[in-house]
Amino acid sequence: MDSFEQDGNGAAPDSLPPPPPVPPDVVPIKAEPEPAKKKVVRVPMARRGLGSKGQKITLLTNHFKVNVGSSDGHFFHYCVSLYYEDGRPVDGKGVGRKVIERVQETYGNELAGKDFAYDGEKSLFTVGALPNNKHEFTVVLEDVTSNRNNGNASPDAHDDSNGQDRKRIKRPYQSKTFKVEISFAAKIPMQAIQNALRGQESENSQEALRVLDIILRQHAAKQGCLLVRQSFFQNNPDNFTDIGGGVLGCRGFHSSFRASQGGLSLNIDVSTTMIIRPGPVVDFLLANQNARDPYSLDWTKAKRSLKNLRIKVSPSNQEYKITGLSEQLCKDQLFSLKQKSMKNDNGEAENLEITVYDYFVNHRNIQLRYSADLPCINVGKPKRPTYIPLELCSLVSLQRYTKALTTFQRASLVEKSRQKPQERMTVLSSALQRSNYGAEPMLRSCGVSISTNFTQVEGRVLPAPRLKVGNGEDFFPRNGRWNFNNKKLVEPTKIERWAVVNFSARCDTNSLVRDLIRCGDMKGIRIDPPFDVFQESNQNRRCSPLVRVEKMFEDIQSKLPGAPQFLLCLLPDRKNSDLYGPWKKKNLSEFGIVTQCMAPTRVNDQYLTNLLLKINAKLGGLNSMLAIEQTPSIPVVSKVPTIILGMDVSHGSPGQSDIPSIAAVVSSRQWPLISRYRASVRTQSPKLEMIDSLFKKVSDKEDEGIMRDGVSESQFNQVLNIELDQVIEACKFLDESWNPKFVVIVAQKNHHTKFFQQGSPDNVPPGTVIDNKICHPKNNDFYLCAHAGMIGTTRPTHYHVLLDQIGFSADDLQELVHSLSYVYQRSTTAISVGENSDLALTSVCESFQLVVGTFMKFEDASETNSSHGGVTAPGAISVPQLPRLKENVCNSMFFC
C-alpha cells in the first residue's frame, strides 16, 4: 500500500499551494551561491631552531662543497625531437646521445659553439641562448649498431656469391640518417640556485639543480657508463661481484646536487645495481638455471631470460638484440639461402633450403662444437627471423638485471657489497678524483667548481634512554644494545593451551620443549607442557606446501579438544620455506591462532630467549619499556592523550610491475604507553607510494580504511594534503567534534648521506643526531643514527618534520624519535624508527603471495612482464585484497 493517497488530479492532499505571481514591476533578485571555502594547502614547516642536547662530536660526511662562480646568467631549456629519414620518430634509447654529439660536431658554428647538457631523451640545456629559437638539422651516423636491422646485414639474409656475403656480414656498422629538431622551451635563471640556498625554493631552483645533475650524467655517459637515474656504473670487472644465477652486483656511484644550510653541495655515495654476467650466452644460461650442461636447459625459461638482451656475434663482432629462439635445433632449423650464381627463368636468384648449422659450418667455414643440438638465437623480426648458433653469441656488458633476486642472491649481494667506513671514504675520494669534473666544459661555463674534501659537520650523541625490565629493575643499554641475561620481562604472559607442529624438521622435540619451558621460567613466562607434538607423516612430505599445511591442520583438529592459544611451528628450512606463507595464512586468517615459526638449527638459550620475546609480544605481554613511559614523563606525549602512527609501503621487486604493493600502518595503543602497537595492512596499486585507503567509508557506521618508505621529497605535499586529510576524515568519522593536533614526520631510509668519524675506523656511535650544515636551508629536518653499525657503514635515517601543531622543541622531538628506536619488542638493539610498520609488512607478505598465487604464479609473472631496460610501467590491474585476519589476532602484535 502507498504511503499516501492521491486525489483525482494526482496531487497529494497535503501538497503546498502554488507560489503567488510576481508583480510586473518587480525584478527578482538572483540568489548568489555561497563562495566555496578555499582549501588551505599545507606546505612543509620551517625549522624553528636547532637542538643542543647530547655530547658534541665532529664528523665528516660524503657531501662535497660546490662553488658557483656566477649567478647572473641563464640556463636555456630546449626540447629535442629525433626522426629517421622517412619521418618516423626515433623510439629507441641510446642513439640520442650519439646523434646530438654529431650535431655539435657538424653544426658547431650554427650553434655558436655552445656546449650542451643533454638528458639522452627530450631535454637539452645550454648556458646562454642558441642563435635561434628553433633549429633543424640532418646528420648521418656511420656507427649505429643494427639493433633495428632490416635483415641486410644479418646472418639470415645469406647468399652464396663467392664470399661477398661474408664481407658484408663482417662489416660491423651501417649508416643512418637522422633529422633533429631543437626548439626553445624555457629560460631558467642561475640566480634560482642562490635563492634555493636561502630557502626560497621554486620550480626554477629545482630545474636549475636538475641541469647540474644532467651535466654529471652526461659526463658519465661520455665515459661509457651505464646510467641508472642519478647513479652511474663503469665497465670495470674490478667493480663486479658474482651473486649467483648468472647475475653480478655492479658497484658504481650516486651523485646529486643538494641545497643545504652550508651552501650547495654534491652528495656522492657508493651505489650498486644488478647486471647480467657478460660473456658467452651459454655460460649465463647454465648459471641462471643451475644446469649441468647445455642439453639439460629449460629453453622456455631461457627464452624469457634472454629476450631483449644485447649480444655480440663472433667473428663479425656485430651487435644485436635478442628477439627469441629458433623453434628447431640448429641442425634442423631451415632457412632460404639466395644462390646468386643460380638464376631461375625470370633471372632471379634461386633459393636453397639449408640448415643454420650447415650454413655456418660448410658455407662460412666456422667450426661449431656443441650448437648443433641446441636452439639458435633469433635476432630478427617476427616475419623475418635471423638465426645465429648459440656458441657464437656473447652477452655485452652493463646490461641491467631487473627481475626479482632470490633470497640467496640478496644475501650474497649484501655480504659482498659491505664496506667499512674508512674503505667507503677511500673509494669515494678516488671516484671523485677519477671523475675529473674540473674538465667538464658545461660546469666550467657556468662557473661551478667542486671541492674534493669531505664536508665537516657537528653532531651530537644523545644518551640512550633508560629501560624498565621485570621486577621494576632499571636497565641502561650500551652501544645501542642490551640483553635479558638474568632479567625478567616487564609483563610476562602465560602459555597454557599450546602445541608443537613439526614439518619434518630434524630435532629432538622433547629436548626443545624442555629447554623452552626452562628459558621461559627464567624470563617470568609460565609455560605449561604442550598438549601434543604433531609430527608430519612421511607420505605428506612430498605434497605441495598448501596440501602439507591442510593435512597438518586436519590432524590438529582431530586431536585437540579446542582451539589452542598458541602453536609453535618447526620448519625444515632455515630461510625462505615454502610452508611459511600457507601456514601463516591458515593460522591468522582462518583460525585466529597466534603462531611462531622457527628452524631448529643451532638452538641455544640465547636463541630461545629471542624466540620468547616474539612469543610474549604476540600473546599480549610486554618485554621492556621506556622508563619515561612508566613515570610517565615523555615530553608533551605523556601530558595529552596521544597516538603514534607509523606507515610504510612495500613494493614488488624491480620488474614485478604487476604485483600489488602492500601498505601497513601501525599505531600505539594503551596511552600513555608507546611500546604496544596494533597493525593494519592493505594491498594497493603497484608502485603507488602514497597509501590510498587510510580512510574508506562504506556506510554511515563503518570505515574499512587502514586507519583503524619512505616517501620521496617530491611527495611531501601529497602527504600533507592527501594522506593527512584522510587521517582527519577518519577521526571525524569517529567523533565529529574531535579536532586532534598533528605532528607529521617522514622517515627516509633510501638516501645517500653517510657520516664518518674523522681518523677512526669505527661507525658513528648510536644516538648521533645532525641537524646543521648539510640539512635543508629552511625546512625542519635532521639525521639520526639510532642504531649501532656492526657491519658495513651505518645508514642514518633522514627525518623530515613536515607539520608540528603541538609545538615540540628541536631537542624534545629528536629525543622522542630516538626513544622510539628502543621500543621494538622483538629485538634487544636500537633500530631505525619505522621498523614496526616494516615488520607488519614482512609478516604478511608471504601470506599475501599465496593469495596472489591463485591469480598468477609470481615467478612467471615477473619474467613474462619484465624488460631488461628497466621496470615496466604499471598498468591498471585489479588489486587482489589480503585475507582478513581474525579479530582476536588482528588486535595483537602478530607481526612480531
mmCIF file of C-alpha atoms in Angstrom, residues 3-121:
data_model
loop_
_atom_site.group_PDB
_atom_site.id
_atom_site.type_symbol
_atom_site.label_atom_id
_atom_site.label_comp_id
_atom_site.label_asym_id
_atom_site.label_seq_id
_atom_site.Cartn_x
_atom_site.Cartn_y
_atom_site.Cartn_z
ATOM 1 C CA SER A 3 2.486 5.710 1.981
ATOM 2 C CA PHE A 4 -0.029 8.336 0.976
ATOM 3 C CA GLU A 5 -3.136 8.546 -1.301
ATOM 4 C CA GLN A 6 -3.536 10.865 -4.258
ATOM 5 C CA ASP A 7 -6.666 12.855 -5.180
ATOM 6 C CA GLY A 8 -8.318 12.712 -8.583
ATOM 7 C CA ASN A 9 -5.850 15.175 -10.068
ATOM 8 C CA GLY A 10 -2.875 13.127 -8.947
ATOM 9 C CA ALA A 11 -1.855 15.655 -6.269
ATOM 10 C CA ALA A 12 -1.270 14.723 -2.669
ATOM 11 C CA PRO A 13 -3.831 16.267 -0.314
ATOM 12 C CA ASP A 14 -1.133 17.950 1.799
ATOM 13 C CA SER A 15 0.785 19.424 -1.170
ATOM 14 C CA LEU A 16 1.666 23.112 -0.970
ATOM 15 C CA PRO A 17 -0.327 25.745 -2.920
ATOM 16 C CA PRO A 18 1.379 27.316 -5.936
ATOM 17 C CA PRO A 19 3.558 30.404 -5.265
ATOM 18 C CA PRO A 20 1.916 33.834 -5.797
ATOM 19 C CA PRO A 21 2.538 35.535 -9.154
ATOM 20 C CA VAL A 22 5.404 38.044 -9.375
ATOM 21 C CA PRO A 23 4.171 41.638 -9.879
ATOM 22 C CA PRO A 24 5.153 43.018 -13.293
ATOM 23 C CA ASP A 25 7.151 45.917 -11.819
ATOM 24 C CA VAL A 26 9.299 43.645 -9.619
ATOM 25 C CA VAL A 27 12.604 42.183 -10.879
ATOM 26 C CA PRO A 28 13.545 39.029 -8.926
ATOM 27 C CA ILE A 29 16.902 39.138 -7.251
ATOM 28 C CA LYS A 30 19.116 36.228 -8.249
ATOM 29 C CA ALA A 31 20.453 34.452 -5.197
ATOM 30 C CA GLU A 32 24.228 34.377 -5.261
ATOM 31 C CA PRO A 33 25.750 31.000 -4.383
ATOM 32 C CA GLU A 34 27.838 30.943 -1.253
ATOM 33 C CA PRO A 35 31.505 31.201 -2.168
ATOM 34 C CA ALA A 36 33.219 27.835 -1.841
ATOM 35 C CA LYS A 37 35.634 27.676 1.033
ATOM 36 C CA LYS A 38 39.150 27.730 -0.334
ATOM 37 C CA LYS A 39 41.068 24.691 0.860
ATOM 38 C CA VAL A 40 44.188 25.595 2.763
ATOM 39 C CA VAL A 41 47.189 23.978 1.117
ATOM 40 C CA ARG A 42 49.732 22.799 3.663
ATOM 41 C CA VAL A 43 53.456 23.082 2.943
ATOM 42 C CA PRO A 44 56.397 21.636 4.892
ATOM 43 C CA MET A 45 57.097 23.705 8.007
ATOM 44 C CA ALA A 46 60.198 25.822 8.501
ATOM 45 C CA ARG A 47 62.828 24.950 11.074
ATOM 46 C CA ARG A 48 62.152 26.579 14.453
ATOM 47 C CA GLY A 49 65.621 26.082 15.873
ATOM 48 C CA LEU A 50 68.493 23.656 16.333
ATOM 49 C CA GLY A 51 68.913 21.029 19.013
ATOM 50 C CA SER A 52 71.571 21.370 21.701
ATOM 51 C CA LYS A 53 71.350 18.246 23.895
ATOM 52 C CA GLY A 54 73.931 15.478 23.733
ATOM 53 C CA GLN A 55 77.694 15.182 23.637
ATOM 54 C CA LYS A 56 79.199 17.047 20.689
ATOM 55 C CA ILE A 57 81.137 15.085 18.086
ATOM 56 C CA THR A 58 82.965 16.236 14.938
ATOM 57 C CA LEU A 59 82.071 14.193 11.867
ATOM 58 C CA LEU A 60 82.757 14.053 8.145
ATOM 59 C CA THR A 61 80.057 13.461 5.557
ATOM 60 C CA ASN A 62 80.030 12.473 1.898
ATOM 61 C CA HIS A 63 78.872 15.925 0.775
ATOM 62 C CA PHE A 64 81.416 17.962 -1.177
ATOM 63 C CA LYS A 65 81.171 21.753 -1.256
ATOM 64 C CA VAL A 66 80.218 23.305 -4.597
ATOM 65 C CA ASN A 67 81.128 26.872 -5.524
ATOM 66 C CA VAL A 68 79.010 28.643 -8.151
ATOM 67 C CA GLY A 69 81.060 31.459 -9.686
ATOM 68 C CA SER A 70 78.269 33.307 -11.476
ATOM 69 C CA SER A 71 74.575 33.752 -10.788
ATOM 70 C CA ASP A 72 73.790 36.363 -13.454
ATOM 71 C CA GLY A 73 73.313 34.080 -16.443
ATOM 72 C CA HIS A 74 70.560 31.739 -17.533
ATOM 73 C CA PHE A 75 70.167 28.113 -18.470
ATOM 74 C CA PHE A 76 68.135 27.742 -21.658
ATOM 75 C CA HIS A 77 65.950 24.662 -21.953
ATOM 76 C CA TYR A 78 65.268 23.191 -25.409
ATOM 77 C CA CYS A 79 63.042 20.288 -26.484
ATOM 78 C CA VAL A 80 64.699 17.699 -28.710
ATOM 79 C CA SER A 81 62.826 15.665 -31.342
ATOM 80 C CA LEU A 82 64.588 12.949 -33.327
ATOM 81 C CA TYR A 83 63.306 11.353 -36.546
ATOM 82 C CA TYR A 84 64.535 8.822 -39.044
ATOM 83 C CA GLU A 85 64.950 9.903 -42.648
ATOM 84 C CA ASP A 86 61.448 8.663 -43.505
ATOM 85 C CA GLY A 87 59.861 10.759 -40.760
ATOM 86 C CA ARG A 88 59.375 8.009 -38.178
ATOM 87 C CA PRO A 89 60.168 9.192 -34.624
ATOM 88 C CA VAL A 90 63.208 7.584 -33.019
ATOM 89 C CA ASP A 91 61.842 5.385 -30.257
ATOM 90 C CA GLY A 92 64.965 3.535 -29.118
ATOM 91 C CA LYS A 93 67.056 4.814 -26.238
ATOM 92 C CA GLY A 94 70.815 5.174 -26.525
ATOM 93 C CA VAL A 95 71.124 6.585 -30.024
ATOM 94 C CA GLY A 96 70.071 10.092 -28.924
ATOM 95 C CA ARG A 97 73.398 10.973 -27.339
ATOM 96 C CA LYS A 98 75.318 9.891 -30.452
ATOM 97 C CA VAL A 99 73.018 11.965 -32.654
ATOM 98 C CA ILE A 100 73.353 15.113 -30.525
ATOM 99 C CA GLU A 101 77.138 14.691 -30.369
ATOM 100 C CA ARG A 102 77.195 14.521 -34.183
ATOM 101 C CA VAL A 103 75.022 17.665 -34.342
ATOM 102 C CA GLN A 104 77.576 19.528 -32.214
ATOM 103 C CA GLU A 105 80.473 18.260 -34.339
ATOM 104 C CA THR A 106 78.804 19.062 -37.661
ATOM 105 C CA TYR A 107 76.963 22.294 -36.888
ATOM 106 C CA GLY A 108 79.148 23.883 -34.210
ATOM 107 C CA ASN A 109 79.243 27.269 -35.981
ATOM 108 C CA GLU A 110 75.466 27.424 -36.465
ATOM 109 C CA LEU A 111 75.107 26.701 -32.729
ATOM 110 C CA ALA A 112 77.580 29.433 -31.720
ATOM 111 C CA GLY A 113 79.938 26.788 -30.313
ATOM 112 C CA LYS A 114 77.639 26.167 -27.356
ATOM 113 C CA ASP A 115 78.156 23.186 -25.056
ATOM 114 C CA PHE A 116 75.106 21.052 -24.360
ATOM 115 C CA ALA A 117 73.734 19.306 -21.289
ATOM 116 C CA TYR A 118 71.536 16.593 -22.803
ATOM 117 C CA ASP A 119 69.466 14.101 -20.795
ATOM 118 C CA GLY A 120 69.526 11.488 -23.570
ATOM 119 C CA GLU A 121 65.843 11.876 -24.372
#
